[in-house]
Amino acid sequence: MSIIKSGLRYSAEHEWIHTPADGAATVGVSAIAADALGDVVYVSLPEVGDTVTAGESCGEVESTKSVSDLYAPVTGEVTEINQDAVDNPGILNEDPYGAGWLFKVTVASEGPLLSAEEYATKNGIDA
Amino acid sequence: MTKQTALYAEHELLGASFTDFGGWQMPLKYRSELEEHHTVRRAAGLFDLSHMGEIWVSGAQAAEFLNYALVGNFAAIAVGKAKYSLICTEDGGVIDDLIVYRRADDRYLVVPNASNADTVAAALQERAATFDVTVEDVSESTALIAVQGPAAEAILLEIAATGSRQLITDLLYYAAVEVELAGLQVLLARTGYTGEDGFELFIGNPEAVQLWKAVAAAGAQHQLAPCGLASRDSLRLEAGMPLYGNELGLDTNPFEAGLGGVVSLKKTEDFVGRSVLEPLKEATLERKLVGLQGAGRRSARAGYDVVVDGSVVGTVTSGLPSPTLGYPVAMAYVKTELAEPGTEVQVDLRGKPEPFTVVATPFYRRQK
């Protein structure tokens, strides 16, 4: 699995977001962030119906080694959360861009987002 | 400029992620630090601890000198045994915690932490001025490999020379013996930092790779896996063992750290720090190191405030979600009146107070 998935956009705080042509966007954390954290053992997510604000903390991701805030890459209303990620946080390490997605949100406005190439460059990785 | 151990290339081959620890580039983990943690509890883990210091103290006055330089009584330990001890400042602050192995009447091996090895070597040199002893720092040329976990003894027996087998099975906790493993002469100690049975193997750098590979090969059928510093930290915290820089430092005294028993006030010699430490034994301490168990899922982390009724009453020194126990554990300095097990406190977890209970340590104790 590639450490950065093309076709997604990324925040500087290592969240990824997939924005389809229509429907809610999906948010997760990048493999770079998951690797840096180590084995994730606890995930706290916003609740369905919450409004998250781009650039602000909306949850946290915790490993044995450390904890980091989960930042919303966009502003909008949360429409769905991934209960599997809460029940089995290890999937953030195993499949951060797939089964380890975190929540879906209807996008009212976007924060600063990077393309996969820009995110790769920023993190010193050859895309 | 970070240093590399004699085993660095082995770690690279094993795909380790590295971290800078005490001036050394050390394996943080090889695959999953959680898996490594569980492997040590269930089978055995193989650690490179070559960043630790090794300092030989020899000479006619070796015991007297160590009794002056450190807080323990080293005249009282038998040849072959080891003792956990502290080196303190004149003010009673902790310069380092260390293990001292008595190898002969007049010869001891002092093993300080990596980050303090130079400081300890310098302090010992300075304190040795008026004693008939030689202090020799061999940290740079000595490798240290740990095999920790319930399968550790069985693994070493696989590669032990016939004449060494009984020396290994008879070896007591906190004792050391010279043995032959995989054809190599090894100083083998039954010590560790994981809360499991286990061994630490001292060997010269040139032979370190050969020993590491032999242990790894013999351990394969016992589910041995290489383990990094991430799991070492979670293992030691579950076992309630202090980490210098977190629970211990120049601003902590041994009594508040719960290490009063390590300070020998029975020995007749003066020792560095005695004039400050002796009155502390009977004094009321302002704070004490305690264990904390979290009621929720979020973990306390080093530096977080311990709070009661909105007032700060202490500081967390280490904390994480315990892989073995499944709940958050932490160590913290709290006001002495709050140090009784069962006391309810809160820890400020990034702005949100969460309930924790003071508990006795260790958090985890192995079945014997």
XYZ file of C-alpha atoms in Angstrom:
495
model
C 0.000 0.000 0.000
C 1.332 3.364 -0.916
C 1.835 5.721 1.988
C 0.004 8.520 0.161
C -3.064 7.730 -1.896
C -3.549 9.686 -5.088
C -6.962 11.140 -5.842
C -7.441 12.282 -2.246
C -6.707 15.679 -0.788
C -4.901 16.250 2.503
C -4.685 18.745 5.344
C -1.359 19.859 6.761
C -2.432 18.081 9.971
C -2.457 14.731 8.114
C -6.176 14.166 7.565
C -7.254 12.963 4.149
C -10.572 13.868 2.530
C -12.394 12.384 -0.415
C -14.911 14.778 -1.956
C -17.134 13.073 -4.516
C -19.001 15.061 -7.164
C -22.105 14.858 -5.047
C -22.856 13.496 -1.600
C -20.927 13.702 1.652
C -17.146 13.800 1.852
C -15.208 11.084 3.702
C -12.441 11.924 6.174
C -9.645 9.810 7.655
C -6.039 10.121 8.779
C -3.139 9.530 6.403
C -0.813 6.533 6.600
C 1.980 8.961 7.443
C 0.084 10.048 10.550
C -0.917 6.496 11.462
C 2.687 5.300 11.140
C 3.984 8.179 13.220
C 1.448 7.535 15.971
C 2.081 3.812 16.090
C -0.593 1.253 16.891
C -3.811 3.170 17.380
C -5.732 1.929 20.415
C -8.385 4.610 20.888
C -10.302 6.879 18.552
C -12.745 9.559 19.556
C -14.963 10.974 16.809
C -17.516 13.765 16.508
C -21.161 12.673 16.706
C -23.567 12.475 13.809
C -25.248 15.882 13.555
C -22.260 17.767 14.992
C -20.910 20.685 13.005
C -17.150 20.496 12.612
C -15.044 23.525 11.750
C -12.102 23.438 9.369
C -8.803 23.563 11.250
C -10.377 22.836 14.639
C -10.092 19.687 16.705
C -13.071 17.350 16.381
C -11.716 14.236 18.068
C -8.524 12.434 18.946
C -6.444 9.462 17.946
C -4.401 7.729 20.623
C -1.650 5.099 20.509
C 0.420 3.618 23.325
C 3.132 6.139 22.451
C 1.172 9.343 22.057
C -2.080 11.103 21.356
C -2.956 13.585 18.653
C -5.946 15.715 17.861
C -8.115 14.928 14.912
C -8.586 18.172 12.950
C -11.513 18.768 10.660
C -10.222 19.463 7.142
C -13.533 21.128 6.220
C -16.483 22.862 7.831
C -19.793 21.037 7.715
C -22.243 18.666 9.353
C -21.247 15.127 10.259
C -23.613 12.652 8.619
C -22.024 9.319 9.515
C -19.222 7.950 11.661
C -17.264 4.741 11.265
C -18.189 2.707 14.327
C -15.760 -0.029 13.224
C -12.865 2.401 13.706
C -14.063 3.147 17.237
C -14.511 -0.540 18.083
C -11.346 -1.723 16.357
C -8.921 1.224 16.125
C -6.171 -0.980 14.678
C -7.820 -0.623 11.261
C -6.438 2.930 11.132
C -2.999 1.334 10.831
C -4.060 -1.568 8.637
C -6.142 0.317 6.107
C -6.058 4.078 6.748
C -7.501 4.979 3.336
C -10.159 2.268 3.283
C -11.727 0.447 6.221
C -10.075 2.946 8.573
C -12.096 5.960 7.366
C -13.429 8.047 10.280
C -16.458 10.170 9.397
C -18.542 11.625 6.587
C -19.407 15.274 6.386
C -21.499 17.528 4.124
C -19.023 20.219 3.118
C -20.104 23.815 3.704
C -16.598 25.199 3.177
C -13.109 23.810 2.841
C -10.022 24.601 4.855
C -6.649 24.740 3.145
C -6.188 21.380 1.404
C -3.231 19.902 -0.426
C -3.196 17.639 -3.460
C -1.583 14.226 -2.990
C 1.504 15.539 -4.804
C 1.707 18.650 -2.618
C 1.219 16.565 0.519
C 3.956 14.167 -0.601
C 6.367 17.027 -1.263
C 5.564 18.641 2.068
C 6.421 15.384 3.825
C 9.559 14.729 1.831
C 8.162 11.743 -0.044
C 8.550 11.066 -3.761
C 5.020 10.878 -5.105
C 25.520 13.619 16.165
C 23.799 10.411 17.191
C 25.686 7.190 17.771
C 24.886 3.779 16.342
C 25.228 0.510 18.225
C 27.147 -2.487 16.896
C 23.755 -3.963 15.942
C 22.529 -1.036 13.849
C 22.836 -2.888 10.532
C 20.832 -5.800 11.964
C 18.029 -3.437 12.919
C 18.028 -1.947 9.433
C 17.768 -5.425 7.917
C 14.829 -6.140 10.220
C 13.078 -2.989 9.013
C 13.228 -1.077 12.288
C 11.943 2.456 12.738
C 14.586 4.404 14.633
C 14.437 7.055 17.318
C 17.077 9.199 18.972
C 17.376 8.116 22.590
C 20.125 9.326 24.896
C 22.256 10.337 21.928
C 21.864 6.966 20.195
C 19.909 5.905 17.142
C 17.854 3.085 18.601
C 15.076 0.859 17.236
C 11.719 2.294 18.265
C 9.860 -0.674 16.844
C 10.275 -3.261 14.107
C 6.655 -3.832 13.139
C 3.945 -3.139 15.683
C 4.875 -1.943 19.180
C 1.681 -3.518 20.541
C 2.611 -6.900 19.086
C 6.107 -6.512 20.511
C 4.659 -5.739 23.940
C 2.402 -8.807 23.889
C 5.240 -10.989 22.584
C 7.338 -10.175 25.661
C 4.430 -10.995 27.986
C 3.569 -14.269 26.167
C 6.868 -15.554 24.702
C 10.019 -13.436 24.618
C 11.462 -10.289 23.114
C 14.988 -9.502 21.935
C 16.208 -5.980 22.705
C 19.353 -4.070 21.792
C 20.305 -2.100 24.907
C 23.830 -1.279 23.789
C 23.143 2.384 24.414
C 23.274 1.691 28.165
C 26.554 2.538 29.891
C 29.085 0.076 31.314
C 31.646 1.342 33.802
C 34.109 -0.903 35.626
C 35.217 0.048 39.100
C 38.194 -1.952 40.351
C 40.798 -1.773 43.074
C 41.402 -2.549 46.701
C 38.960 0.153 47.809
C 36.234 -0.547 45.225
C 33.550 -1.351 47.815
C 34.430 1.618 50.045
C 34.474 3.904 47.026
C 31.056 2.822 45.772
C 29.687 3.200 49.293
C 30.839 6.829 49.145
C 29.809 7.529 45.541
C 26.371 5.810 45.525
C 23.550 5.502 48.058
C 23.646 1.701 48.524
C 25.846 -0.623 50.563
C 28.107 -2.498 48.169
C 30.331 -4.091 50.791
C 27.256 -6.078 51.778
C 26.509 -7.719 48.423
C 28.029 -11.067 47.552
C 30.234 -11.616 44.511
C 27.912 -12.633 41.669
C 24.976 -10.566 42.918
C 23.654 -7.236 41.662
C 22.025 -4.253 43.316
C 19.746 -1.508 42.034
C 21.056 1.846 43.218
C 21.171 5.603 42.750
C 23.886 8.178 42.330
C 22.867 11.436 43.982
C 24.135 14.991 44.144
C 25.245 16.634 47.389
C 21.685 18.067 47.458
C 20.130 14.614 47.350
C 18.866 14.920 43.770
C 19.080 11.841 41.571
C 21.828 11.959 38.913
C 20.873 8.487 37.707
C 19.474 5.141 38.687
C 21.737 2.240 37.877
C 22.548 -1.412 38.480
C 25.805 -2.460 40.124
C 27.105 -5.993 39.613
C 29.746 -7.329 41.989
C 32.072 -9.425 39.842
C 34.880 -9.938 42.375
C 35.806 -8.730 45.860
C 37.542 -5.764 44.290
C 35.671 -5.396 40.980
C 32.210 -4.048 40.144
C 30.337 -3.271 36.923
C 28.148 -0.162 37.045
C 25.398 0.102 34.417
C 23.876 3.597 34.101
C 21.252 4.841 31.662
C 22.354 5.790 28.156
C 21.482 9.454 28.546
C 23.495 9.685 31.780
C 26.424 7.399 30.995
C 28.910 10.220 30.425
C 27.704 12.166 33.462
C 27.894 9.117 35.711
C 31.355 8.174 34.427
C 32.575 11.720 35.070
C 31.007 11.841 38.540
C 32.569 8.501 39.462
C 35.984 9.665 38.218
C 35.713 12.826 40.262
C 34.524 11.044 43.395
C 37.320 8.458 43.024
C 40.098 11.002 43.546
C 40.950 9.979 47.114
C 40.334 6.233 46.701
C 42.577 3.425 45.520
C 40.329 2.522 42.569
C 40.289 2.621 38.794
C 37.158 3.791 36.970
C 37.013 2.545 33.390
C 34.163 3.562 31.083
C 33.728 0.820 28.447
C 30.284 1.973 27.259
C 31.409 2.629 23.691
C 32.957 -0.807 23.203
C 30.340 -2.910 24.996
C 27.094 -4.246 23.568
C 24.116 -5.248 25.695
C 21.371 -7.556 24.466
C 18.278 -8.366 26.512
C 16.105 -11.465 26.201
C 12.918 -10.854 28.156
C 9.834 -12.972 28.624
C 8.660 -16.357 29.925
C 10.539 -18.214 27.164
C 13.839 -16.400 27.788
C 15.506 -19.180 29.774
C 14.501 -21.885 27.293
C 15.898 -19.815 24.428
C 19.273 -19.301 26.085
C 19.492 -23.005 26.945
C 19.241 -23.748 23.216
C 22.595 -22.042 22.598
C 24.317 -22.641 25.948
C 27.436 -24.764 26.179
C 26.876 -27.946 28.183
C 28.891 -26.575 31.090
C 26.831 -23.381 31.181
C 23.345 -24.880 31.248
C 23.067 -25.316 34.972
C 24.652 -21.917 35.608
C 21.728 -20.437 33.664
C 18.936 -22.452 35.274
C 20.410 -21.767 38.740
C 20.920 -18.042 38.132
C 18.850 -15.969 40.547
C 17.130 -12.649 39.888
C 19.606 -9.779 40.234
C 22.628 -12.032 39.817
C 25.144 -12.488 37.009
C 27.493 -15.197 35.780
C 29.994 -15.795 32.974
C 28.595 -18.333 30.508
C 29.308 -19.628 27.023
C 26.496 -18.966 24.520
C 26.865 -19.874 20.845
C 30.564 -20.337 21.451
C 30.952 -16.811 22.864
C 31.910 -15.757 26.387
C 29.029 -13.687 27.739
C 28.403 -11.954 31.044
C 24.816 -13.019 31.684
C 22.607 -11.193 34.190
C 19.107 -12.136 35.279
C 17.798 -8.594 35.235
C 15.394 -6.606 33.138
C 12.999 -3.733 32.722
C 9.843 -5.481 31.562
C 8.274 -7.179 34.586
C 8.997 -10.598 33.075
C 11.682 -13.152 33.749
C 14.606 -12.352 31.514
C 18.280 -11.844 30.957
C 20.732 -9.157 29.930
C 23.795 -10.245 27.976
C 26.977 -8.159 28.024
C 29.437 -8.746 25.206
C 32.092 -6.813 23.315
C 31.000 -4.965 20.177
C 32.926 -7.220 17.725
C 30.901 -10.267 18.814
C 27.535 -8.576 19.257
C 26.111 -9.412 15.824
C 27.048 -13.074 16.151
C 25.348 -13.301 19.551
C 22.254 -11.390 18.396
C 21.835 -13.701 15.388
C 22.353 -16.828 17.488
C 19.710 -15.762 20.011
C 17.297 -14.761 17.241
C 17.744 -18.114 15.470
C 17.347 -20.128 18.678
C 14.318 -18.070 19.631
C 12.409 -18.628 16.399
C 10.758 -21.811 17.650
C 9.845 -20.000 20.901
C 8.109 -17.086 19.123
C 10.922 -14.688 20.043
C 10.684 -11.365 18.212
C 12.932 -8.290 18.133
C 11.434 -5.459 20.192
C 12.110 -1.729 20.249
C 12.092 1.039 22.788
C 8.374 1.767 22.362
C 7.404 -1.591 23.828
C 10.201 -1.373 26.378
C 8.557 1.788 27.712
C 5.038 0.325 27.885
C 6.392 -2.856 29.519
C 8.361 -1.011 32.198
C 5.454 1.268 33.000
C 3.083 -1.667 33.512
C 5.747 -3.133 35.793
C 5.817 0.130 37.772
C 9.487 0.778 37.070
C 10.743 4.360 37.001
C 12.319 5.934 33.927
C 15.060 8.499 34.489
C 13.917 11.830 33.092
C 10.278 11.005 33.843
C 9.972 9.679 37.396
C 13.545 10.478 38.451
C 15.699 13.554 38.012
C 17.924 16.085 39.740
C 14.790 17.673 41.218
C 13.484 14.431 42.758
C 14.739 12.817 45.932
C 14.762 9.029 46.419
C 12.166 9.037 49.187
C 9.413 10.791 47.271
C 10.154 8.444 44.350
C 9.424 5.488 46.629
C 13.092 4.444 46.560
C 13.911 5.170 50.200
C 14.736 1.498 50.673
C 17.597 1.837 48.193
C 19.284 4.473 50.381
C 21.443 2.681 52.946
C 21.554 4.750 56.103
C 22.906 1.744 57.981
C 26.277 1.959 56.284
C 28.683 3.883 58.447
C 30.487 5.767 55.680
C 29.568 9.217 54.602
C 28.217 9.201 51.051
C 27.443 11.939 48.573
C 24.030 13.335 49.481
C 23.859 11.720 52.930
C 23.577 14.967 54.916
C 20.484 15.959 52.937
C 18.961 12.491 52.527
C 19.270 11.254 56.122
C 16.811 13.785 57.628
C 14.367 13.151 54.741
C 13.798 9.586 55.937
C 11.843 10.862 58.934
C 10.541 14.063 57.347
C 7.029 14.534 56.008
C 7.352 14.514 52.238
C 5.543 17.137 50.194
C 4.775 14.748 47.376
C 4.945 11.083 46.502
C 5.130 9.053 43.346
C 1.937 7.023 42.873
C 0.250 4.823 40.336
C -2.943 6.023 38.664
C -5.589 3.935 36.939
C -7.965 5.625 34.513
C -11.695 5.010 34.611
C -12.235 5.962 30.983
C -10.402 5.169 27.783
C -8.336 8.329 27.452
C -4.815 8.192 28.863
C -2.864 10.595 31.009
C 0.476 11.618 29.526
C 3.732 12.954 30.961
C 3.372 16.576 32.044
C -0.400 16.611 32.497
C -1.820 18.119 35.686
C -3.385 15.992 38.415
C -6.389 17.896 39.742
C -8.731 17.746 42.751
C -11.662 20.168 42.997
C -10.180 22.303 40.251
C -6.807 22.722 41.985
C -3.582 21.272 40.662
C -2.291 18.669 43.149
C 0.336 16.908 41.091
C 1.926 16.089 37.764
C 1.841 12.982 35.614
C 5.335 11.633 34.870
C 4.430 8.753 32.489
C 1.167 7.425 31.136
C -0.341 5.324 28.388
C -3.120 2.864 27.592
C -1.842 -0.379 29.135
C -1.673 -3.011 26.379
C -1.864 -5.894 28.841
C -4.534 -4.524 31.182
C -6.663 -2.670 28.664
C -7.082 0.546 30.645
C -5.039 3.730 31.086
C -2.201 3.601 33.618
C 0.090 6.394 34.732
C 2.599 7.411 37.328
C 2.392 10.828 38.929
C 3.774 12.907 41.753
C 0.889 13.989 43.974
C 0.622 15.753 47.323
C 1.402 13.254 50.074
C -2.096 13.423 51.590
C -3.490 12.158 48.264
C -1.052 9.259 47.873
C -3.150 6.542 49.534
C -4.422 3.846 47.166
C -8.121 4.340 46.539
C -7.906 8.138 46.474
C -9.974 9.603 43.641
C -8.336 12.337 41.569
C -8.710 13.779 38.103
C -6.187 14.303 35.361
C -6.591 17.241 33.014
C -6.568 15.556 29.608
C -6.047 18.500 27.299
C -8.666 20.675 28.943
C -11.080 17.939 29.971
C -10.717 16.424 33.465
C -11.101 12.645 33.579
C -11.342 10.453 36.709
C -8.340 8.427 37.866
C -7.811 6.384 41.035
C -4.562 6.122 42.988
C -3.475 2.465 42.930
C -0.521 0.467 44.204
C 2.205 -0.386 41.700
C 3.188 -2.491 39.865
C 0.085 -2.344 37.684
C 1.029 -5.701 36.221
C 2.641 -8.594 38.080
C 3.567 -11.766 36.277
C 2.319 -15.197 37.389
C 5.186 -17.103 38.970
